[in-house]
Coordinates of C-alpha atoms in Angstrom, one line a residue:
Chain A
X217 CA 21.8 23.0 -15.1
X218 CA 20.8 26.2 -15.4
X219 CA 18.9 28.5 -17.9
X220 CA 21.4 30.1 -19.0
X221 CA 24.3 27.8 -19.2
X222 CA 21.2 25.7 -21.4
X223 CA 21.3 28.6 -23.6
X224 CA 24.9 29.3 -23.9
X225 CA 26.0 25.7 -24.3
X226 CA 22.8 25.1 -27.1
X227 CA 23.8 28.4 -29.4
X228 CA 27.6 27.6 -28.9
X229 CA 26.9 24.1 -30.1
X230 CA 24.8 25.6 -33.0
X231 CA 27.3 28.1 -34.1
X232 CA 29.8 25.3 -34.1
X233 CA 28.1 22.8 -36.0
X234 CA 26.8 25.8 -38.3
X235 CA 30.3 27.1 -39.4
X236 CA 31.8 23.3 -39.3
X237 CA 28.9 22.5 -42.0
X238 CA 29.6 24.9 -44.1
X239 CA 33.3 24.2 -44.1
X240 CA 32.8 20.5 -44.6
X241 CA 33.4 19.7 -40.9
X242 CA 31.9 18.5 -37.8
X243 CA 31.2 20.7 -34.7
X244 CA 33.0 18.6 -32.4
X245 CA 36.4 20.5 -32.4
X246 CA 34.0 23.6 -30.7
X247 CA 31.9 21.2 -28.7
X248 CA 35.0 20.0 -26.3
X249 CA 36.9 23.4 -25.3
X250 CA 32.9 25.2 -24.9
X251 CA 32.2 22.2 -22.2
X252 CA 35.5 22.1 -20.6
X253 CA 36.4 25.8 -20.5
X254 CA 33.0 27.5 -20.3
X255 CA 30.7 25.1 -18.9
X256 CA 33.8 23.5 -16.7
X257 CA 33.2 20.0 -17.3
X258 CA 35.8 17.1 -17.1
X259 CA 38.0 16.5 -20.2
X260 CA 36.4 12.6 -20.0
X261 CA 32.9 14.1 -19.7
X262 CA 33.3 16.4 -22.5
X263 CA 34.5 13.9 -24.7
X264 CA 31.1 11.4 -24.3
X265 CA 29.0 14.4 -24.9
X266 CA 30.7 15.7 -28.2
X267 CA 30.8 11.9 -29.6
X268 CA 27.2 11.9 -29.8
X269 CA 26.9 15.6 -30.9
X270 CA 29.4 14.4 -33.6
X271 CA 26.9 11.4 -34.8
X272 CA 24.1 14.1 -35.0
X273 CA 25.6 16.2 -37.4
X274 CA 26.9 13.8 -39.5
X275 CA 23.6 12.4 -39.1
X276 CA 21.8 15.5 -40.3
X277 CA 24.3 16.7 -42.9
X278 CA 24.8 13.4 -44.4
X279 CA 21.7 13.4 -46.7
X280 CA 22.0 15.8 -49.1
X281 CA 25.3 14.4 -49.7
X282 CA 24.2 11.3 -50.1
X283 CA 21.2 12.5 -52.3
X284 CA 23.9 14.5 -54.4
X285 CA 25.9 11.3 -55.1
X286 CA 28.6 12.8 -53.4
X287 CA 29.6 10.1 -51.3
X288 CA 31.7 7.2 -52.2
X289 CA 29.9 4.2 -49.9
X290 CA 32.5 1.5 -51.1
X291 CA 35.0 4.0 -50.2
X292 CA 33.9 4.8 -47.1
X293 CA 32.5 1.4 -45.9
X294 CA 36.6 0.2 -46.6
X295 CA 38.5 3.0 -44.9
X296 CA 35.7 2.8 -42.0
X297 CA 37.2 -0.6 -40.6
X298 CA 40.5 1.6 -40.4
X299 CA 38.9 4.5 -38.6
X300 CA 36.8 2.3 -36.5
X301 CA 39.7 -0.3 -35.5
X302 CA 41.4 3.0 -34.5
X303 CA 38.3 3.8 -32.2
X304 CA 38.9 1.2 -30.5
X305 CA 41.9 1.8 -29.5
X306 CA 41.3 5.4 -28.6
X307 CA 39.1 3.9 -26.3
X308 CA 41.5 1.4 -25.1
X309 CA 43.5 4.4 -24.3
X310 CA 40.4 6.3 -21.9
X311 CA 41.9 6.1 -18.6
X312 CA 45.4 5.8 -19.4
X313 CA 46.5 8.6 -20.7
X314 CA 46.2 11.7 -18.6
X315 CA 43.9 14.9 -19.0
X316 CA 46.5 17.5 -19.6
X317 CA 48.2 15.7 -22.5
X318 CA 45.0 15.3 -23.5
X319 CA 44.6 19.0 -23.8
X320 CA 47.7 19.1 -25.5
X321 CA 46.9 16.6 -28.2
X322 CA 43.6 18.8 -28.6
X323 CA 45.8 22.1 -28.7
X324 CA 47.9 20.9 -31.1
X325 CA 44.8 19.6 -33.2
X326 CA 43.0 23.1 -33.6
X327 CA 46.7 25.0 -34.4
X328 CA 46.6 22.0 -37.1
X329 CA 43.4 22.7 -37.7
X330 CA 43.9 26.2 -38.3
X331 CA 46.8 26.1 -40.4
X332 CA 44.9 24.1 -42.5
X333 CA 42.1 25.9 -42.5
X334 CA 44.1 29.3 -43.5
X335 CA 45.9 27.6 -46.1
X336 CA 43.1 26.0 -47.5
X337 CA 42.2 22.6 -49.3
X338 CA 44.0 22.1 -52.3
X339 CA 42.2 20.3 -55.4
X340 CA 44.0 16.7 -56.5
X341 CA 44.6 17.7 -59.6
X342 CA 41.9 15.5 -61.6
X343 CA 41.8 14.7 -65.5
X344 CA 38.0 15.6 -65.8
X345 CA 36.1 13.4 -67.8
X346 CA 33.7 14.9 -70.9
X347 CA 30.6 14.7 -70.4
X348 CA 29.5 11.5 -72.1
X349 CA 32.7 9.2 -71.5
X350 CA 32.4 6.8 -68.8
X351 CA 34.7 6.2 -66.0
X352 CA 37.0 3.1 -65.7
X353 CA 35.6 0.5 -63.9
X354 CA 38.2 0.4 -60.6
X355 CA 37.6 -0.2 -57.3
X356 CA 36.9 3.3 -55.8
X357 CA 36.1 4.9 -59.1
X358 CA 32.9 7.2 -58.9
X359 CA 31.2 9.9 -60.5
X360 CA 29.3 13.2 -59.8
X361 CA 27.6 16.3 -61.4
X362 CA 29.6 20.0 -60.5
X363 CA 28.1 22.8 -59.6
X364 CA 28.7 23.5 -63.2
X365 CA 27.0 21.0 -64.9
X366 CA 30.2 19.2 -66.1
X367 CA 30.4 15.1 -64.7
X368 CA 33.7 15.1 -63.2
X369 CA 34.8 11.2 -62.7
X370 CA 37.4 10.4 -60.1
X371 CA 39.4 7.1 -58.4
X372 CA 40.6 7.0 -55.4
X373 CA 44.6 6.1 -54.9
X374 CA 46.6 5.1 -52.5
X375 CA 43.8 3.8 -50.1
X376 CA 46.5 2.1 -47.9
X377 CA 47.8 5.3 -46.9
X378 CA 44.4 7.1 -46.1
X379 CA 43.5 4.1 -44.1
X380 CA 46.8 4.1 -41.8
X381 CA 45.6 8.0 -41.5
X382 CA 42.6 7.2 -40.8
X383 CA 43.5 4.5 -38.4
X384 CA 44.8 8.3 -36.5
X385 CA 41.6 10.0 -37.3
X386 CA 39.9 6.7 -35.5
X387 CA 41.6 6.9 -32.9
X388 CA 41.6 10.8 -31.9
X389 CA 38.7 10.9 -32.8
X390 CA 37.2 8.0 -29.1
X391 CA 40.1 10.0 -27.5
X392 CA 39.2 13.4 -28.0
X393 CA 36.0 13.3 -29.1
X394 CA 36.2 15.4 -31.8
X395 CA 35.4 14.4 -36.2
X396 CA 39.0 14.2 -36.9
X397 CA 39.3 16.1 -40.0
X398 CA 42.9 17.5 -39.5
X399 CA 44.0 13.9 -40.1
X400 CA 40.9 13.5 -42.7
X401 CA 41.5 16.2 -44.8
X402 CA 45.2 15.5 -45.9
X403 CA 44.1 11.3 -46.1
X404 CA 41.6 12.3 -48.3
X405 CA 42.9 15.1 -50.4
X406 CA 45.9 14.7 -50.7
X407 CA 46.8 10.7 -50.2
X408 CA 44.1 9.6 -51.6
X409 CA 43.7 12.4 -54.4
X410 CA 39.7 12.7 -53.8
X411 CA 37.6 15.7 -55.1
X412 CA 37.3 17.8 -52.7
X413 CA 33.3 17.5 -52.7
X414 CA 33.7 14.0 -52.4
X415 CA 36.3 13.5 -49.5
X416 CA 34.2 15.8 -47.6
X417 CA 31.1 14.1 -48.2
X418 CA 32.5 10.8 -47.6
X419 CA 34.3 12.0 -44.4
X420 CA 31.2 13.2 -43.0
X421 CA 29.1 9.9 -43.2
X422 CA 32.2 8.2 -41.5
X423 CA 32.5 10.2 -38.6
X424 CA 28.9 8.9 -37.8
X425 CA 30.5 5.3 -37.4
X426 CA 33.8 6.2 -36.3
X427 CA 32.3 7.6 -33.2
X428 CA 29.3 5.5 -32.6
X429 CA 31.3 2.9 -30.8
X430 CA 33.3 5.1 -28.5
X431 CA 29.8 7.0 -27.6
X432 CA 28.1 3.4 -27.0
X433 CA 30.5 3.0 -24.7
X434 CA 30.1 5.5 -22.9
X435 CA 26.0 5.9 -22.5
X436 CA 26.6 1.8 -21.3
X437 CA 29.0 3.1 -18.8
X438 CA 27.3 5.7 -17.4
X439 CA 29.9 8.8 -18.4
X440 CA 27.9 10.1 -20.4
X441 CA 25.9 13.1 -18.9
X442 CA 22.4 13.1 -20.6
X443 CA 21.6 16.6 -19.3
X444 CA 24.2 18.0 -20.8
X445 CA 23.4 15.7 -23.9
X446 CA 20.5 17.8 -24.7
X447 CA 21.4 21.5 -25.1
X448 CA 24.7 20.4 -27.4
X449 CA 22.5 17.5 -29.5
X450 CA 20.0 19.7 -30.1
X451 CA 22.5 22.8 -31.2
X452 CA 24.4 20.4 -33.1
X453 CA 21.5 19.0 -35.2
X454 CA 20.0 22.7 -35.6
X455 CA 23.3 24.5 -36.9
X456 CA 24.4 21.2 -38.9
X457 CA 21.0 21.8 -41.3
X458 CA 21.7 25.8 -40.5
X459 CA 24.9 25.6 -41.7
X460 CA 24.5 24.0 -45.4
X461 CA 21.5 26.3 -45.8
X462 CA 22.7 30.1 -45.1
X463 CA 26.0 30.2 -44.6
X464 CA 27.1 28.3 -47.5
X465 CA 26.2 31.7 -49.2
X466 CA 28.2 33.9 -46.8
X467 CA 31.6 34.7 -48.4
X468 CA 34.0 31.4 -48.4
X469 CA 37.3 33.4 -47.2
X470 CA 35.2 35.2 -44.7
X471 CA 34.1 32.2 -43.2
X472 CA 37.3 30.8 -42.9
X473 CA 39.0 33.1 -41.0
X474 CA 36.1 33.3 -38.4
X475 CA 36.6 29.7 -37.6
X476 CA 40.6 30.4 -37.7
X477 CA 40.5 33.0 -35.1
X478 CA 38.2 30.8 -33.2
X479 CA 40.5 27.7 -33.4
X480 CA 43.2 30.0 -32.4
X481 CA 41.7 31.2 -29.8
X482 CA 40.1 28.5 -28.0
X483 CA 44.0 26.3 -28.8
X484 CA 45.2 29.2 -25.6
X485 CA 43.2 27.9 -22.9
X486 CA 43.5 24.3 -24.2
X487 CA 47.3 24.8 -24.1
X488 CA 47.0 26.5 -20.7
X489 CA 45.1 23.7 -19.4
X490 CA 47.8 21.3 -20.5
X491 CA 50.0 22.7 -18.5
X492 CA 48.2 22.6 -15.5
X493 CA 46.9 26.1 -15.3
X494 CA 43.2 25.5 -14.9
X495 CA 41.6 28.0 -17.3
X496 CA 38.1 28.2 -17.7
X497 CA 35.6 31.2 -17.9
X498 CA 32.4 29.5 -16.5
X499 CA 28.8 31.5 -16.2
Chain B
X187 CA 16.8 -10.0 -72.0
X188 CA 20.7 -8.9 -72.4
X189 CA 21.2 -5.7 -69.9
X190 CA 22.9 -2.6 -71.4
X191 CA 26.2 -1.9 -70.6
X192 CA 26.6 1.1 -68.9
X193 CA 30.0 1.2 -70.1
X194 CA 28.6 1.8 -73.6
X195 CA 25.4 4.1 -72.2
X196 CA 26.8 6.7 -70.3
X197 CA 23.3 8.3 -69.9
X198 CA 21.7 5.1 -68.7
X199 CA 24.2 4.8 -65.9
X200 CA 22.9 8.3 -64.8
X201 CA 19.3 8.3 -65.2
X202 CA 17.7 9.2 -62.4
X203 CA 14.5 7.7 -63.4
X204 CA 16.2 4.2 -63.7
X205 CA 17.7 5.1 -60.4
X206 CA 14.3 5.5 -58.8
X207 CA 12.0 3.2 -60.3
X208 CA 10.5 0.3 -58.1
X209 CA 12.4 -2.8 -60.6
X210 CA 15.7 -1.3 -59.8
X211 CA 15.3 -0.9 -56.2
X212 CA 14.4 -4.4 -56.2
X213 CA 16.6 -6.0 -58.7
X214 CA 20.5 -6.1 -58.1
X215 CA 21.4 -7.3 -61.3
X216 CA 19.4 -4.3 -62.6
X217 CA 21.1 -1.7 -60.4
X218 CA 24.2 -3.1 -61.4
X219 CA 23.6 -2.5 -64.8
X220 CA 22.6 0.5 -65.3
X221 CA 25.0 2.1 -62.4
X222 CA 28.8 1.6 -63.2
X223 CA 29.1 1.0 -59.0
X224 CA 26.8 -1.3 -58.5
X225 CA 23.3 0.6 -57.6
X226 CA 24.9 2.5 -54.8
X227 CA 22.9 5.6 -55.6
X228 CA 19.7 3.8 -55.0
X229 CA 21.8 2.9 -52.0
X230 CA 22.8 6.5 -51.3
X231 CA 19.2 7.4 -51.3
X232 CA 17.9 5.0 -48.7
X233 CA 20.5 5.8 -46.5
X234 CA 19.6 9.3 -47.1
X235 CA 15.8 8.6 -46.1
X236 CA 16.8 6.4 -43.0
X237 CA 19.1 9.5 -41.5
X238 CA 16.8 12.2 -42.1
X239 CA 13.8 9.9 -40.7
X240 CA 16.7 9.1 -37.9
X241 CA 17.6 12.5 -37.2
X242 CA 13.9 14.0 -36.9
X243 CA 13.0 11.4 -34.1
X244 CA 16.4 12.0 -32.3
X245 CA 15.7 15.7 -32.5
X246 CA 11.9 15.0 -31.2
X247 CA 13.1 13.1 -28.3
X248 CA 16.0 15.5 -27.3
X249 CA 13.5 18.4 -27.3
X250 CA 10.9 16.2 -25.2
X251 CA 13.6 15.5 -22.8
X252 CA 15.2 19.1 -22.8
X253 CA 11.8 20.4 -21.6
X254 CA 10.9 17.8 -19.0
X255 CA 14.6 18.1 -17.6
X256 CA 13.4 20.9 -15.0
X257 CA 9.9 19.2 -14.2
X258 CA 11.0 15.8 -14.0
X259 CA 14.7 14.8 -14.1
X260 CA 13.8 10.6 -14.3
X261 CA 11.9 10.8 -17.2
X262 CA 13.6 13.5 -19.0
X263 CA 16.7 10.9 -18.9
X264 CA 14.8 8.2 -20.1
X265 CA 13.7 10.2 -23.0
X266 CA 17.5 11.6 -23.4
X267 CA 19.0 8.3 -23.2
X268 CA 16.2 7.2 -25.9
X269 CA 17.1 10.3 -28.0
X270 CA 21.0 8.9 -27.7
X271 CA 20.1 5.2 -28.9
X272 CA 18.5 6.7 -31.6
X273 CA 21.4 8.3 -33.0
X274 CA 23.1 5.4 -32.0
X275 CA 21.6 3.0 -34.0
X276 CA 21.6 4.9 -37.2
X277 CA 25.0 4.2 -38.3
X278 CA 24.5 0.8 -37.1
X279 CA 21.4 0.4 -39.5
X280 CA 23.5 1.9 -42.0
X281 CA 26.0 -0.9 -41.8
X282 CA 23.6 -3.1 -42.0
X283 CA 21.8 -2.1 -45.4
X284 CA 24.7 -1.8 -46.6
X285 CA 25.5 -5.0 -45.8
X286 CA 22.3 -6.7 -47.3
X287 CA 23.3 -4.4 -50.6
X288 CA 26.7 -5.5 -50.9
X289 CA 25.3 -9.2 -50.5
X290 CA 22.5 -9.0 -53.2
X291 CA 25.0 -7.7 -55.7
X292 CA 27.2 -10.3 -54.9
X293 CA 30.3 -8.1 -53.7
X294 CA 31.9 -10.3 -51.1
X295 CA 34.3 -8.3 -50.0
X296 CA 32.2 -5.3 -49.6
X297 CA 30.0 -6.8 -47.9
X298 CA 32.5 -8.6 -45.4
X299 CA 34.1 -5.2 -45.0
X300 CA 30.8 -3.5 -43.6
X301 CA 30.5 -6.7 -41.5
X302 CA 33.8 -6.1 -39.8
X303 CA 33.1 -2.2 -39.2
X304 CA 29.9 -3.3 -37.5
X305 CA 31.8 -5.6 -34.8
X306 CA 34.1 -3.4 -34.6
X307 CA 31.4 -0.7 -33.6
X308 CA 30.2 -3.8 -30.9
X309 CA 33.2 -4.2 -30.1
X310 CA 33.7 -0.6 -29.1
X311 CA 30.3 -0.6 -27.7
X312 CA 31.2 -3.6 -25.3
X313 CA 34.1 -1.7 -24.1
X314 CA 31.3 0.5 -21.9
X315 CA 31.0 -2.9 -20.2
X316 CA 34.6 -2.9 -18.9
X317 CA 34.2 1.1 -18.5
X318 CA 31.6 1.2 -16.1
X319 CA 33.2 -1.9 -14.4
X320 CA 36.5 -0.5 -13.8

């Protein structure tokens, strides 16, 4: 590898993982088109290399949602045997289904992606609890403090129907490589009616899980290139801590159309490469 | 000694100081009590502790490896691969306190439910097996 594909791949990884922090996402969704079309690695290749940069930043965002109280463990923990079932069958699937549907799955995910993104997250409308009243005592019921001051107490519904989408988010996820939060987002804020502070925290601290498997696999197969491993990892875990640090005070709209002009742009050559045309810019 | 009900002490179930002191950590009946869901932030927080310790010796390793790569490849992919089962295992530790919570609070369920995600993630680990065999 050389110097300066290091550098590119270790500041695209960072700018990635820094904008997908600060949106409540992982970097993954960057980390697969900036391997395959600028650093032309195979689809397969790409995929091992984002699952572990996806574990690092929900590694090293998770905390301080955790420390918040954001994120709902039982919740998680339950929905987790959904999205890691589904892994396993996203793995199940390596090998078998070929690379250029495979781009067009991943096309098709950032267009989703950026609609979503552009249309922005919609807040479950929530009967907010005084401060002093305690929540009812139901299975996914929690609790947390706004940025206001003001405990807001929540319970999750409809958990069958987040699981069977995250049993999808699983499952794209080993396939593609990527966190999964086009099929998170509308399991957890809108099936499941979760804050959206809390779907988002608990969605990060699953993607850890949800792709530790299919990236197991991988390092004890031997397709998982440790060199390029390093520049990405390293990126990742920098712009994930980056990310929830400084640009969590840059303007909210501005931020989101940057990453919706990048999703936009990077679904062309992933669409491109579906159909056989072989783009890539390379150093 | 009757425990309060949190139900009836909304500022005992989120007292932070109950949340960190040494009794609670080590008592489940305790955490249950004074948190509505069990003692999951005391939980929360040694999760918390266990990633950020995680993530500082995957990032370490990475950066030992990243250097050594051009001087010597062997043992800059020993140190890579290391870096990888680091973040590996960290979810799977995860699990596995969570596990050991959900048991001492006597949540079955819960604690059957983390069990299943963790051979699950085995499972999906073992597939490398047939991966690299195939």
């Amino acid at each position: 590898m050389t110097a300066t594909l290091f550098l590119v791949l270790f500041v695209g990884s960072l700018l990635g993982a820094a904008l997908g922090s600060a949106l409540g996402m992982a970097g993954g969704i960057f980390v697969v088109p900036l391997l395959t079309i600028v650093a032309k690695v195979p689809f397969p290749t790409a995929v091992a290399v984002s699952l572990v940069s996806v574990i690092a930043c929900s590694c090293a965002s998770g905390p301080r949602f955790l420390a918040a109280g954001l994120t709902n463990l039982r919740l998680a923990v339950v929905l987790e045997t959904a999205t890691a079932f589904g892994a396993l069958v996203g793995l199940a699937m390596i090998g078998v289904v070929p690379d250029p549907i495979l781009y067009g799955i991943f096309a098709v995910v950032l267009a989703v992606s950026a609609i979503q993104m552009m249309t922005g997250r919609k807040e479950a409308r929530l009967g907010r609890a005084h401060v002093g009243s305690s929540p009812e005592r139901a299975l996914f019921s929690g609790t947390f403090v706004d940025h206001d001051g003001s405990t807001v107490s929540y319970r999750a519904s409809r958990v069958p129907a987040g699981a069977g989408l995250m049993f999808g988010a699983g499952t794209l996820s080993a396939l593609l490589g990527i966190g999964s939060g086009v099929l998170k987002i509308p399991a957890m804020d809108a099936a499941m009616r979760l804050p959206i502070k809390v779907s988002s925290a608990t969605a990060n601290l699953m993607i850890g899980v949800t792709a530790c498997g299919a990236a197991a696999a991988h390092l004890i197969a031997g397709t998982l290139d440790l060199g390029l491993s390093a520049p990405v990892v390293l990126g990742s875990l920098l712009g994930s801590v980056l990310g929830a640090k400084i640009l969590v005070r840059a303007a909210g709209p501005s931020l989101r159309i940057v990453f919706t002009v990048v999703l936009v742009v990077l679904a062309v050559p992933m669409t491109a490469n579906a159909f056989g045309l072989g783009w890539g810019v390379g150093p | 000694m009757s425990l309060p009900d949190p139900a009836q002490s909304p500022e005992l179930a989120q007292s932070p100081e109950l949340a960190q002191s040494p009794e609670l950590a080590q008592s489940p009946e305790l955490a249950g009590a004074a948190d509505p869901t069990g003692g999951d932030l005391v939980l929360s927080r040694r999760i918390a502790a266990l990633l950020r310790s995680g993530t500082v010796v995957a990032a370490v390793l990475f950066t030992v490896g990243a250097v050594l790569l051009p001087v010597h490849e062997a043992a800059a992919r020993w140190t890579l691969a290391a870096g990888c089962v680091v973040l590996l295992l960290l979810p799977v530790v995860r699990l596995v306190l969570m596990t050991d919570h959900f048991v001492r609070i006597r949540t079955g369920w819960l604690a059957a439910a983390s069990l299943t995600v963790l051979a699950l993630v085995v499972a999906g680990a073992l597939t490398g097996l047939l991966l690299g065999s195939g």
